[in-house]
Structure formats: structure tokens, C-alpha cells
Coordinates of C-alpha atoms in Angstrom, one line a residue:
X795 CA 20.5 -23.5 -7.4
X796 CA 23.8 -25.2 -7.6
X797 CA 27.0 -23.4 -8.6
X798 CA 29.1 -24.7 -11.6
X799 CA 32.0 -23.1 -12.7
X800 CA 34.1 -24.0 -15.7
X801 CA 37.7 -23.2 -16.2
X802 CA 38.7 -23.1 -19.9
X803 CA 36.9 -22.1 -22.5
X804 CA 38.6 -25.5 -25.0
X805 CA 37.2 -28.3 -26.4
X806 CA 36.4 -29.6 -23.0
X807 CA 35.0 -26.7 -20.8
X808 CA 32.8 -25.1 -24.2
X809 CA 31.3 -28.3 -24.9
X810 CA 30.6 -29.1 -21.2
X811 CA 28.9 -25.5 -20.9
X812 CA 26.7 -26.2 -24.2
X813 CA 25.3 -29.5 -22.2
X814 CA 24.6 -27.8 -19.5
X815 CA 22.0 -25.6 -21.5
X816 CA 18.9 -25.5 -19.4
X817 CA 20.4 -27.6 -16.6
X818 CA 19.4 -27.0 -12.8
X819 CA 22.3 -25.2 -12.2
X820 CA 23.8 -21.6 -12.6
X821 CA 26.6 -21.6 -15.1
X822 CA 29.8 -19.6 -15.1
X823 CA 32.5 -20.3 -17.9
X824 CA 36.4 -18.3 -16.8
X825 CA 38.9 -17.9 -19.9
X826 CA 41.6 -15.4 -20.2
X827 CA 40.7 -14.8 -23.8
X828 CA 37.5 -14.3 -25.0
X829 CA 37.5 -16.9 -27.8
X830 CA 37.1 -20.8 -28.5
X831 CA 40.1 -22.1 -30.6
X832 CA 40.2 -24.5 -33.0
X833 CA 43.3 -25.5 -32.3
X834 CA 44.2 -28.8 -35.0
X835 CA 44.4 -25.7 -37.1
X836 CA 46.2 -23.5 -35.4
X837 CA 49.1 -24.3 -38.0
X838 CA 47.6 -23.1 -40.8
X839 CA 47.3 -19.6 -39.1
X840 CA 51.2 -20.1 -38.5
X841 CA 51.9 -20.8 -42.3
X842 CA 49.4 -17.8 -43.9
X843 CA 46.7 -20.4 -45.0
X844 CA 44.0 -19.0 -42.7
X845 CA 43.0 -15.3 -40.7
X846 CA 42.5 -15.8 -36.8
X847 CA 39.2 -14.8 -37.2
X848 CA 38.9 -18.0 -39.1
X849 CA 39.1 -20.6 -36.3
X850 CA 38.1 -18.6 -33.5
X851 CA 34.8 -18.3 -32.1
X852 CA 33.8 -15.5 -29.3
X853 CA 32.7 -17.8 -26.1
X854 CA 29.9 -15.5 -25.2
X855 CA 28.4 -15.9 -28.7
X856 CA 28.5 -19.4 -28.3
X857 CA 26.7 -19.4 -25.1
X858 CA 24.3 -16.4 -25.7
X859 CA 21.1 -18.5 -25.8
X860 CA 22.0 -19.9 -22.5
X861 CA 20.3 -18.5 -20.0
X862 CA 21.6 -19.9 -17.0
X863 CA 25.6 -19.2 -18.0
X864 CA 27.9 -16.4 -17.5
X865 CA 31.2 -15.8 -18.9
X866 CA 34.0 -14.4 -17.0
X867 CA 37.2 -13.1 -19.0
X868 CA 39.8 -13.4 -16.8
X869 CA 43.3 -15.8 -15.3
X870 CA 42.8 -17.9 -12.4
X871 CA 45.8 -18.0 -9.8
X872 CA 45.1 -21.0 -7.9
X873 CA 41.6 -22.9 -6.5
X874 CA 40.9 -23.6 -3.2
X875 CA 39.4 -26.3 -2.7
X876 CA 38.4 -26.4 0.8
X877 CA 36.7 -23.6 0.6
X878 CA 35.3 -24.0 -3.0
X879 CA 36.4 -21.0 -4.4
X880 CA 38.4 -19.8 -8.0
X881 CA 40.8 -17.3 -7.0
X882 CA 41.7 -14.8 -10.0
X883 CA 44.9 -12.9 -10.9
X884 CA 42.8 -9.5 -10.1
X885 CA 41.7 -10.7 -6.4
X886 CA 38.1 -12.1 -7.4
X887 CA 36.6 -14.8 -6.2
X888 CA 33.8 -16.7 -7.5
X889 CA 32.5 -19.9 -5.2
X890 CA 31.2 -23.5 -6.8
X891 CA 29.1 -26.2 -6.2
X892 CA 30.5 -28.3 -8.8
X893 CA 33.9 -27.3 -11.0
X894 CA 35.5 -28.0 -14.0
X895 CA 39.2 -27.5 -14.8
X896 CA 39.8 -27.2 -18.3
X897 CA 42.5 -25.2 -18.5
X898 CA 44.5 -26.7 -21.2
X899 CA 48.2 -27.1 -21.4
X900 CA 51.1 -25.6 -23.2
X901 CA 54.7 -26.2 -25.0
X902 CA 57.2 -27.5 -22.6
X903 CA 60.6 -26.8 -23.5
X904 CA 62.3 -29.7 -20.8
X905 CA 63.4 -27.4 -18.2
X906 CA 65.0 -25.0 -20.9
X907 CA 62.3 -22.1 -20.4
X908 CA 65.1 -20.0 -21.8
X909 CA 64.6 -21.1 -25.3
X910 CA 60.8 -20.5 -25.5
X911 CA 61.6 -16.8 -26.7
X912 CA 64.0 -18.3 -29.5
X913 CA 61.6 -21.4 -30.5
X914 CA 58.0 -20.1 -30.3
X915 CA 55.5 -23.3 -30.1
X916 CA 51.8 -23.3 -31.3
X917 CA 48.9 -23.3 -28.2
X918 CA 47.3 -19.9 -29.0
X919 CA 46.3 -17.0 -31.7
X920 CA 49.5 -14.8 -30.3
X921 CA 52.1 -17.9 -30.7
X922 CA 51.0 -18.2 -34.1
X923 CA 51.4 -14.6 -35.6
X924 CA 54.9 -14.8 -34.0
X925 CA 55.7 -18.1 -36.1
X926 CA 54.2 -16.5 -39.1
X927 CA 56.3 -13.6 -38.7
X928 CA 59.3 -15.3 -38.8
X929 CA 58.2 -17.3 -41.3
X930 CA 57.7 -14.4 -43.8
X931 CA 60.0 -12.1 -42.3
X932 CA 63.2 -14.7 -43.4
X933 CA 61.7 -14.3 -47.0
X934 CA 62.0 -10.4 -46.5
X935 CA 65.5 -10.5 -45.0
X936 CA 66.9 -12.7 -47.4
X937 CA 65.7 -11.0 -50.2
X938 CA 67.9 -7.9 -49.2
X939 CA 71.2 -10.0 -48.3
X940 CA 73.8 -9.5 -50.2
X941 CA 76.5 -12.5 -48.1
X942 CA 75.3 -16.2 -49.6
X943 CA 76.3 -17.6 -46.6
X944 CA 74.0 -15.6 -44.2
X945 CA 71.0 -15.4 -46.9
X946 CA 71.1 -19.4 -47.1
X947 CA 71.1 -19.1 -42.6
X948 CA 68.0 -17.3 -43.4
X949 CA 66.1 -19.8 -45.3
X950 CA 66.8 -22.8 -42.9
X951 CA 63.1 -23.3 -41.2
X952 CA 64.0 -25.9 -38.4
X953 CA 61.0 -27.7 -36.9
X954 CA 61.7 -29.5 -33.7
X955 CA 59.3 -32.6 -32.8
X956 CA 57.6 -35.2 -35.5
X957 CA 54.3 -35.2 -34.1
X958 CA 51.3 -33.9 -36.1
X959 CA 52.0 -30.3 -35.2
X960 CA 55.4 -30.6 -36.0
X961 CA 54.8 -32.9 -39.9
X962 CA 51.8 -30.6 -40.6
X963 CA 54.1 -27.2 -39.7
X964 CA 56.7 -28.7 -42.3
X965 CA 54.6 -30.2 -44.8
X966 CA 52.9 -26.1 -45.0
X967 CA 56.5 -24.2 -45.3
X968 CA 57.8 -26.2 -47.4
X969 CA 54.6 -26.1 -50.0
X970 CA 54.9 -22.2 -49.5
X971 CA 58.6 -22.1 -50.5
X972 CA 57.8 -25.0 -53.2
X973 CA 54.7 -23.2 -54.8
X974 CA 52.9 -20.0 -52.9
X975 CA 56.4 -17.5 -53.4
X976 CA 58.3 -19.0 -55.7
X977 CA 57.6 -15.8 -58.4
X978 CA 57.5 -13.3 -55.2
X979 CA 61.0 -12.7 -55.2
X980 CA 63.7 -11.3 -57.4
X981 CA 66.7 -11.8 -55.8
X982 CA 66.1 -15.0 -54.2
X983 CA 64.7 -18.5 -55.1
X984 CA 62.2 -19.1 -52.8
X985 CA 62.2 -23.0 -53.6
X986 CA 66.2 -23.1 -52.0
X987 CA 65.0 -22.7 -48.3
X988 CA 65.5 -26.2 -46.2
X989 CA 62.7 -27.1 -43.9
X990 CA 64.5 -29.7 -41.5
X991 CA 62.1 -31.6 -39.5
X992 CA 63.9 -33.0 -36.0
X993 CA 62.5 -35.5 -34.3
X994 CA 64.6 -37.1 -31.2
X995 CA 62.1 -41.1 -31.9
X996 CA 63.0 -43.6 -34.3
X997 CA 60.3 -42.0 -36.3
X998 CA 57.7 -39.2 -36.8
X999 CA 54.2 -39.6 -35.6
X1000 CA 55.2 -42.1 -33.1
X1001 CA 51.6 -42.5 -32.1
X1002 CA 50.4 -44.2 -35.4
X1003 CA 51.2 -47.4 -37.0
X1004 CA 54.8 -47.7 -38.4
X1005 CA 53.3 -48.3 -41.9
X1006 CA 51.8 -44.6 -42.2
X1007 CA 54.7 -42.9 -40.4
X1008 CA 56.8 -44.1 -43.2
X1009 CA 54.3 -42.9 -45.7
X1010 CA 54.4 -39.5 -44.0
X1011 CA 58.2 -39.2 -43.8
X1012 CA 58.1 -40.3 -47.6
X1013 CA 55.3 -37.3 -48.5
X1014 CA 57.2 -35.1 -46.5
X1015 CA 60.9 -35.6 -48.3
X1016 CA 58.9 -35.9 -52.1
X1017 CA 58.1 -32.3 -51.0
X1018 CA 61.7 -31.4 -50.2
X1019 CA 61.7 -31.6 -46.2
X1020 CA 64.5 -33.2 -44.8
X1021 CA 63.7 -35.6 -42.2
X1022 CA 66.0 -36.4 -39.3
X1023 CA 64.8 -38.7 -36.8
X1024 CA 66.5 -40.1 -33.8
X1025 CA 68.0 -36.5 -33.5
X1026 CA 68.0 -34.5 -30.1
X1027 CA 67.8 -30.6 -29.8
X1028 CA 70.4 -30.0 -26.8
X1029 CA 70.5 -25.9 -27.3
X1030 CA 68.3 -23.0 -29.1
X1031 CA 70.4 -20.3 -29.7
X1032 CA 69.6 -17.0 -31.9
X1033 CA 72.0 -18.3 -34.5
X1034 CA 70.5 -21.9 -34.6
X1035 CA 70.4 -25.1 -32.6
X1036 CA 72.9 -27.8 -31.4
X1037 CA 72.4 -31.3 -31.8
X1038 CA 74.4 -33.1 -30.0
X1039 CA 78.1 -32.3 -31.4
X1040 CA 76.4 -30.7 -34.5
X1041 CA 74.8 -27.2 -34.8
X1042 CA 72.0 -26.4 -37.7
X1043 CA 72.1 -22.1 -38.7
X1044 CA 68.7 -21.0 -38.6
X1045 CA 66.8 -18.0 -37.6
X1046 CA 63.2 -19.8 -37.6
X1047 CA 63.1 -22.4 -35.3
X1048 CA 59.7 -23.7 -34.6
X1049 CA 58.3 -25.7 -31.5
X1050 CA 56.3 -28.8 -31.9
X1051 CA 58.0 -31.3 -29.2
X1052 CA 56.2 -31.7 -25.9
X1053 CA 53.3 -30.0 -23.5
X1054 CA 52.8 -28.9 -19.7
X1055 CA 50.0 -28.1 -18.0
X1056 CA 49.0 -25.1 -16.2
X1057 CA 50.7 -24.7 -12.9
X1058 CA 46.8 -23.7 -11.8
X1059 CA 47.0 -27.5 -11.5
X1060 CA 48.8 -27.5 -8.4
X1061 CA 46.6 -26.3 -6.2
X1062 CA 44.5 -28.6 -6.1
X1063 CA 46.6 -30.8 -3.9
X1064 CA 46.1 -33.7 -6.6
X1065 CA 48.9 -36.0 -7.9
X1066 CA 50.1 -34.6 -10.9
X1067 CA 52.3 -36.5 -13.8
X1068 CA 55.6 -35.8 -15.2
X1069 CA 54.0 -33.2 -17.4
X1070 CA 52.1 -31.8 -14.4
X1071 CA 48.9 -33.1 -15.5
X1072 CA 46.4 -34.3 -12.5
X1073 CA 45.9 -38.1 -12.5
X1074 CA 42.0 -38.4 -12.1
X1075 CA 40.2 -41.1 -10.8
X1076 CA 37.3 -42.9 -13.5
X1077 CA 34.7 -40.8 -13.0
X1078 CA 37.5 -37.4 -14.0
X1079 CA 37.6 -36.0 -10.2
X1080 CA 40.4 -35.5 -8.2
X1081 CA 40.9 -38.2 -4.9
X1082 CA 38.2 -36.8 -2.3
X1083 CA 36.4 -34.3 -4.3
X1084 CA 34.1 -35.6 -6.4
X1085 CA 32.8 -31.9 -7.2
X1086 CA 36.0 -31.3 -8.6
X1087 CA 36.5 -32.8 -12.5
X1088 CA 39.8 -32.1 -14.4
X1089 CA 39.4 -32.1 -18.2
X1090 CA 40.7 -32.3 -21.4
X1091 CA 44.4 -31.7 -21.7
X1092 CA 45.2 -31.1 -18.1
X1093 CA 43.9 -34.8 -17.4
X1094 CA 45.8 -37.7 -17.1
X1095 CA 43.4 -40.5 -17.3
X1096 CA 44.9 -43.7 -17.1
X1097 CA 41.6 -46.0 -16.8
X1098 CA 41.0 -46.6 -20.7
X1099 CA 40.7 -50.0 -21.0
X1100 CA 43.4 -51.0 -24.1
X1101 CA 45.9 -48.0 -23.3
X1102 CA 49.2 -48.3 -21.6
X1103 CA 49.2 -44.9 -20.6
X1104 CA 47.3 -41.9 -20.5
X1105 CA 44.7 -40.9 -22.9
X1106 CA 46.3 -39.0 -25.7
X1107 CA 46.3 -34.8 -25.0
X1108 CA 43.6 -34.9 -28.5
X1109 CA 40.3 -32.5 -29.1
X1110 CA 38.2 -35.8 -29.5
X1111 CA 39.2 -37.2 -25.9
X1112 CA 38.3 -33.1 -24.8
X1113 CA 35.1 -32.9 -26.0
X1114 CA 34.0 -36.5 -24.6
X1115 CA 35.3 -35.8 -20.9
X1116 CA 33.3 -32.4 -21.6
X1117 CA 30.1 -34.5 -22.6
X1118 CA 30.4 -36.8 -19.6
X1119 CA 30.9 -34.0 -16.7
X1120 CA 27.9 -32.2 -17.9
X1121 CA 25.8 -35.1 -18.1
X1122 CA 26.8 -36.2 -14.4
X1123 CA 26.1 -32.4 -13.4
X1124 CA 22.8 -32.8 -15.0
X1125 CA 21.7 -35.9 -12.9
X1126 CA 23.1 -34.8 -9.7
X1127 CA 21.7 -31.6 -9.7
X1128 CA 17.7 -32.8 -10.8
X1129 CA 18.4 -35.0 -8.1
X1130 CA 19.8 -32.5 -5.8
X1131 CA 22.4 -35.1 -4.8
X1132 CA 25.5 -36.8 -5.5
X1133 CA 25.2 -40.3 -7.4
X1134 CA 27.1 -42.8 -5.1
X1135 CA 28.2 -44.9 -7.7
X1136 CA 29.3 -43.2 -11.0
X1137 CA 29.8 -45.3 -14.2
X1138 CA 33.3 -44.3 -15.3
X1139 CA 34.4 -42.6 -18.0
X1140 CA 34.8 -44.5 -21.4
X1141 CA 36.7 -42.8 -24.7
X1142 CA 35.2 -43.8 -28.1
X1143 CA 38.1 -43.5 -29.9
X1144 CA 37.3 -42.4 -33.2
X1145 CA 40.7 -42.5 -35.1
X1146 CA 43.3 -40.2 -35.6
X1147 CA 44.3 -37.9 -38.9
X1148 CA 47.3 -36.0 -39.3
X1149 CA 47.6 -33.8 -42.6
X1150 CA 51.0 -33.9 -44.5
X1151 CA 50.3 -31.2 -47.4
X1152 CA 48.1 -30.2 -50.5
X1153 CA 45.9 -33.3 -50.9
X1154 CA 47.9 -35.2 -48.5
X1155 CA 47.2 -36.6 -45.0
X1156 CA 47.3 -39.8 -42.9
X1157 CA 44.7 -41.8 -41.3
X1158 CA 44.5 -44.1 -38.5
X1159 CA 40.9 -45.6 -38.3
X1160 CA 41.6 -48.5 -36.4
X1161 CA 40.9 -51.2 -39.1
X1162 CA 41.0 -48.8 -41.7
X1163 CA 44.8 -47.3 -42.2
X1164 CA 45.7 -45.3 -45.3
X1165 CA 47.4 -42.3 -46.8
X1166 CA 46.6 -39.8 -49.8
X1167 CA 44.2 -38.0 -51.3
X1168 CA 41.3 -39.9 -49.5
X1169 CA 43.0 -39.1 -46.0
X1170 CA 42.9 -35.9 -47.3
X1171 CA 39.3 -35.6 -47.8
X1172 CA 38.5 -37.1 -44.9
X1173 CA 40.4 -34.8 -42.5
X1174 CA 38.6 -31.9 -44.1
X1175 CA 35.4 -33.2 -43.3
X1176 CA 36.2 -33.5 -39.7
X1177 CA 37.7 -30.7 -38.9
X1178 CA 34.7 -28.5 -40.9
X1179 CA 32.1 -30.3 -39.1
X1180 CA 33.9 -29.8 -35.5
X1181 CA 34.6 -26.1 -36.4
X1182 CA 32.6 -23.2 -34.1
X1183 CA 30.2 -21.2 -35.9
X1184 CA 28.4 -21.9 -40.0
X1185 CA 30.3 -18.6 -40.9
X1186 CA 33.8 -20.0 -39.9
X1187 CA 32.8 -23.6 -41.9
X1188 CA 31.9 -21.3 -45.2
X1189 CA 35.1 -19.2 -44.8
X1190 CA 37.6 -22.0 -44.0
X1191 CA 36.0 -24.4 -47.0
X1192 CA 36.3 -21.3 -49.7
X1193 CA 40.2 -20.9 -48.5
X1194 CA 40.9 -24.2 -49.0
X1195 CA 39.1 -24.2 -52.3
X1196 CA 41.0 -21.5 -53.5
X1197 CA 44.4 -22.5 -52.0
X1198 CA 43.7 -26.0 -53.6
X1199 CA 43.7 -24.5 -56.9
X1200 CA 45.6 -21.9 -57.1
X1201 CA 48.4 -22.6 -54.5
X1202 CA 47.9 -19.0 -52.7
X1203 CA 47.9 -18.0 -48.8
X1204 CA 45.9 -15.1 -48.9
X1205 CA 47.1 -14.6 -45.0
X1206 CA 50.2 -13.5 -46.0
X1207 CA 50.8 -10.7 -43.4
X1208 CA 53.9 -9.7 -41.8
X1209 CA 52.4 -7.9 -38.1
X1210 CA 55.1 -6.2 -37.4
X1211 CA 57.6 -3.9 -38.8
X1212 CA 60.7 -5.4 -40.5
X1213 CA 64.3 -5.0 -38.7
X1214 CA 67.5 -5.4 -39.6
X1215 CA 67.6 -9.4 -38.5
X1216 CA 65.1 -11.9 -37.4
X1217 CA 65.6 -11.4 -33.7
X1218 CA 63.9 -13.3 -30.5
X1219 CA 63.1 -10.7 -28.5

């Protein structure tokens, strides 16, 4: 029986595993957590909308009707792929027939490392309980500062990068300040904090049409977020950050501009891009190993008809490149043999949505383009329908419900002890 092991336990490498239900094959799925992420949401966690229990899913209840799969918790160091081997952090090694790197990517900071401690980004369950902290914790701190100047320092919330992470970060603090604490507080007024969007483009979500980036910058400042684009971060310091010869006083400065992928990547003696994804051929694999398949977000896959680049680092394009290695695995090991020629890999792209706020979003459909309530809706249904698991669906629609009507964030949970100053440790 053939060996396949799966790297990630994402969109890509969780869907691949589900297809492989059954197959001729023995499965083994390695994650250093023990948990699918929804990640599109990931956001909401940050800004006290949703519990992490919400949009994460264990793997091994996923795959417990599979009886052909194992999962394995633990960090792979580097593959050898002359040998065929996964080499983990603890000295294990576990050999394949067939394997699929999924291993995801996360916030690059563009060579300044340094400033990852000061900025925290959004990629796991961890990164978002730090941004919530902060988040809450300037609410806390200003409440009890006496000096104007350094209370208003505290209630700057600087988001750098316009892309959806970054609009749907600042569209969420700025309808907590606007509406969830605005009675909370008796020394301060809540609905004073600034949430500066930076964006270094002409505009934010550079990936959609012009016509609904402009809508989204518009929803964003009616909510009071102050929208600068064509603005470049040069330093993260504790006290703020510089752009260029100016400097913005803040003690909350999120991260929402830019990805890297694993340095696992590396060994596997494939090109890799600028962001240090592998450049696959059209059937996923890496140049003279067609057992090897790189997917999701540490792909680049530049073969898409009608793309000038790579395909976009999206869940959708994840869980297609899962569906596709897992069907090939499928063949080739009922036949017990490699297919000579493989029909490349084609994306069905589907659209794209990005949420601005309460009953806002934007949507990209191709020949359908529009903003509002309707966008709204629609990114609701999505995202329910891709979430893991019928209780997580029932949980995350009744929080929304509730949220929608009454304006609360019952997540509002400070998880660690106050100090005397929001410091990046």
C-alpha cells in the first residue's frame, strides 16, 4: 500500500485528506497544531466577535471515520526528497510514496523581523489573542490615564496594509469603539479612538475593481476610519510607526501587509519566488518529482490561464489544489502507477468577498460587482457553508445574530493580566 503523507492540516492538506477517504493508499496528515482554521475569520477572533473554539475544528475529529489516515501533531524541519522522507523537529521520520506540502505561509515584515514583536499579524489562534489584547488592553489603560496627550497615544489603532485582512481588521475596531464600548467607560469616550488604515498602493484592496475599492474606502471613513493610501511604514517602534518623514503615536499597531512561506520550502531544492513560495509545474509538483505536490499558500502557480501572475494566496484556490492532488493520488494508486500525462491543474474562480462592517461587504463576482447589505449576506453564506463542523455553523450564525442586533462582542476577554503600559514583549 502506497504511502501519502500530508503536510498542513489548511484548506489544502484537510480537504485533500477527506478525498482520500477510502483510497488505496495509507494516509498520514503532520500539523503542529491540532486544529483546522478557518482563517477568513480569523479577524473576528482579533476584534472580540467570535471564541477560538468557534472557527477551529480538531483534525482528528475531522478525519476519525477515515480508516486509512493517521494524524501526526508535530513541526517538520526539512524533507528529503531523495530519500522520501519528512524529517520532524523531534528527530522522526516518516517515509512517503506520494507527499503533499501544505504548509501555509505567514506575515512577512520585508526583512524587518524585528518589528514582528511590536506589529503582531493574523495567521493563527495565538497571533489573534495577542491582537485582541492590545485591542482591549488600550481601552483599560486609557481609562486610568490621567495626561490627555498619552491617553489619546493610546487610542490610536494603526493598521498597516489595505488588503481584506487589513479593511476587515479596521472596519471591526472601529464599530467596537463606534458602538460595542461606547457606555463601558467612565472616564473615556470610547468613540475618540482613530483607527488609521495604511496602505503603501494607490488604493485598498488592490486586487478588486477600482469601482468597489472606492466603495470600501467610502464605508470605511462613514465609519470614522481614516484612510491613508499611498503611505509607506519605514519603522515599528513601541511608541508608534514612521512614515517616511512622519511618525503616527500608537501602542496597537496591527499587521495586515504581506506573507512568506515556510522556510520548510527550501528543502526541497525547488525554485522558490520572492516570497519563498515554490513555483510548481501544471500538474502542482516540483521539477523532477512528480510524487511531490506543493499546495495551497506555499504554491506559486503561474499556469492559470487569464492571470498575470500567481494565483492569489486565497482558501478557494486551497481547497481546489487539495481536490485535484487527491483525485490524481486516487488514480495512480488503483492503478498502481504513475499517469504519464496529467491534465493540469485549472482554478474555477468563484469570486472574491471582502467584509467592510455591520451589514457591509464588497463583492467581486466577475460579472456581478456590488457593495452593501447584499454583499453582506452573501459573504455570510459562504463562509458558514465552508466552515468545519454543524456545531461551529450554529455557534457562529447565533453570534452574528446577536451582534447584528444588539452591537455586542461577547468575546471580550483580556488573556492576560493588565500592566502598567501596552508593551511588545
Amino acid at each position: 500500500m502506497r504511502e501519502v503523507v500530508i503536510l498542513g492540516g489548511g484548506f489544502a492538506g484537510l480537504y485533500a485528506a477527506r478525498d482520500l477517504k477510502g483510497a488505496l493508499a495509507h494516509v498520514t496528515v503532520i500539523d503542529r497544531t491540532n486544529h483546522h482554521l478557518f482563517q477568513p475569520m480569523l479577524y473576528q477572533v482579533a476584534t472580540a466577535a467570535l471564541s477560538p473554539g468557534d472557527i477551529a475544528y480538531p483534525v482528528r475529529s475531522v478525519l476519525r471515520n477515515h480508516r486509512n489516515t493517521d494524524v501526526l501533531m508535530g513541526e517538520v524541519e526539512l524533507v528529503d526528497v531523495e530519500a522520501r522522507n519528512v524529517i520532524l523537529l523531534d528527530g522522526r521520520s516518516v517515509h512517503y510514496d506520494y507527499l503533499l506540502v501544505a504548509l501555509g505561509a505567514r506575515h512577512s515584515y520585508f526583512g524587518h523581523d524585528e518589528w514582528e514583536p511590536l506589529a503582531p499579524g493574523l495567521k493563527a489562534i495565538t497571533d489573534a489573542l495577542e491582537v485582541r489584547r492590545r485591542i482591549l488592553m488600550a481601552f483599560e489603560l486609557a481609562e486610568q490615564e490621567r495626561d490627555p496627550a498619552r491617553r489619546s497615544e493610546l487610542l490610536n489603532f494603526v493598521i498597516v496594509g489595505g488588503g481584506p485582512t487589513g479593511v476587515e481588521v479596521a472596519g471591526a475596531i472601529a464599530e467596537i469603539k463606534e458602538k460595542t464600548l461606547k457606555r463601558d467607560y467612565r472616564n473615556i469616550n470610547p468613540r475618540e479612538a482613530r483607527v488609521i488604515l495604511l496602505e503603501g498602493g494607490d488604493r485598498i484592496l488592490p486586487p478588486y475593481p477600482a469601482k468597489l475599492s472606492h466603495a470600501a474606502q467610502k464605508t470605511l471613513e462613514r465609519l470614522g476610519v481614516i484612510v491613508r493610501t499611498g503611505t509607506l511604514v519605514t519603522d515599528v517602534r513601541p511608541d508608534g510607526v514612521v512614515i517616511g518623514d512622519g511618525f503616527i503615536p500608537s501602542h496597537c499597531v496591527i499587521w495586515a501587509a504581506g506573507n512568506k512561506a515556510s522556510p520548510v520550502l527550501k528543502s526541497l531544492g525547488a525554485p522558490l519566488d520572492r516570497q519563498g513560495r515554490v513555483i510548481v509545474e501544471p500538474d502542482l509538483t516540483i521539477p523532477g518529482h512528480p510524487e511531490v505536490f506543493v499546495l495551497g499558500d506555499a504554491a506559486s502557480f503561474k499556469h492559470q490561464p487569464g492571470y498575470e501572475g500567481s494565483l492569489p494566496a486565497v482558501s478557494p484556490v486551497a481547497i481546489q489544489m487539495g481536490h485535484y492532488a487527491a483525485r490524481l493520488i486516487r488514480r495512480e494508486t488503483a492503478d498502481n502507477a504513475l499517469v504519464e500525462t496529467r491534465r493540469p491543474f485549472d482554478y474555477f474562480d468563484k469570486g472574491q468577498l471582502a467584509v467592510i462592517g455591520r451589514g457591509r461587504a464588497v463583492a467581486d463576482l466577475h460579472k456581478l460587482k456590488f457593495s452593501g447589505f447584499f454583499a453582506w449576506l452573501t459573504w455570510i453564506f459562504v463562509h458558514i457553508a465552508y466552515l468545519i463542523g454543524f456545531r461551529n455553523r450554529v455557534i457562529v450564525l447565533t453570534e452574528w445574530a446577536i451582534s447584528y442586533f444588539t452591537y455586542g462582542k461577547g468575546a471580550r476577554l483580556i488573556n492576560r493580566p493588565l500592566s502598567s503600559e501596552i508593551q511588545c514583549e
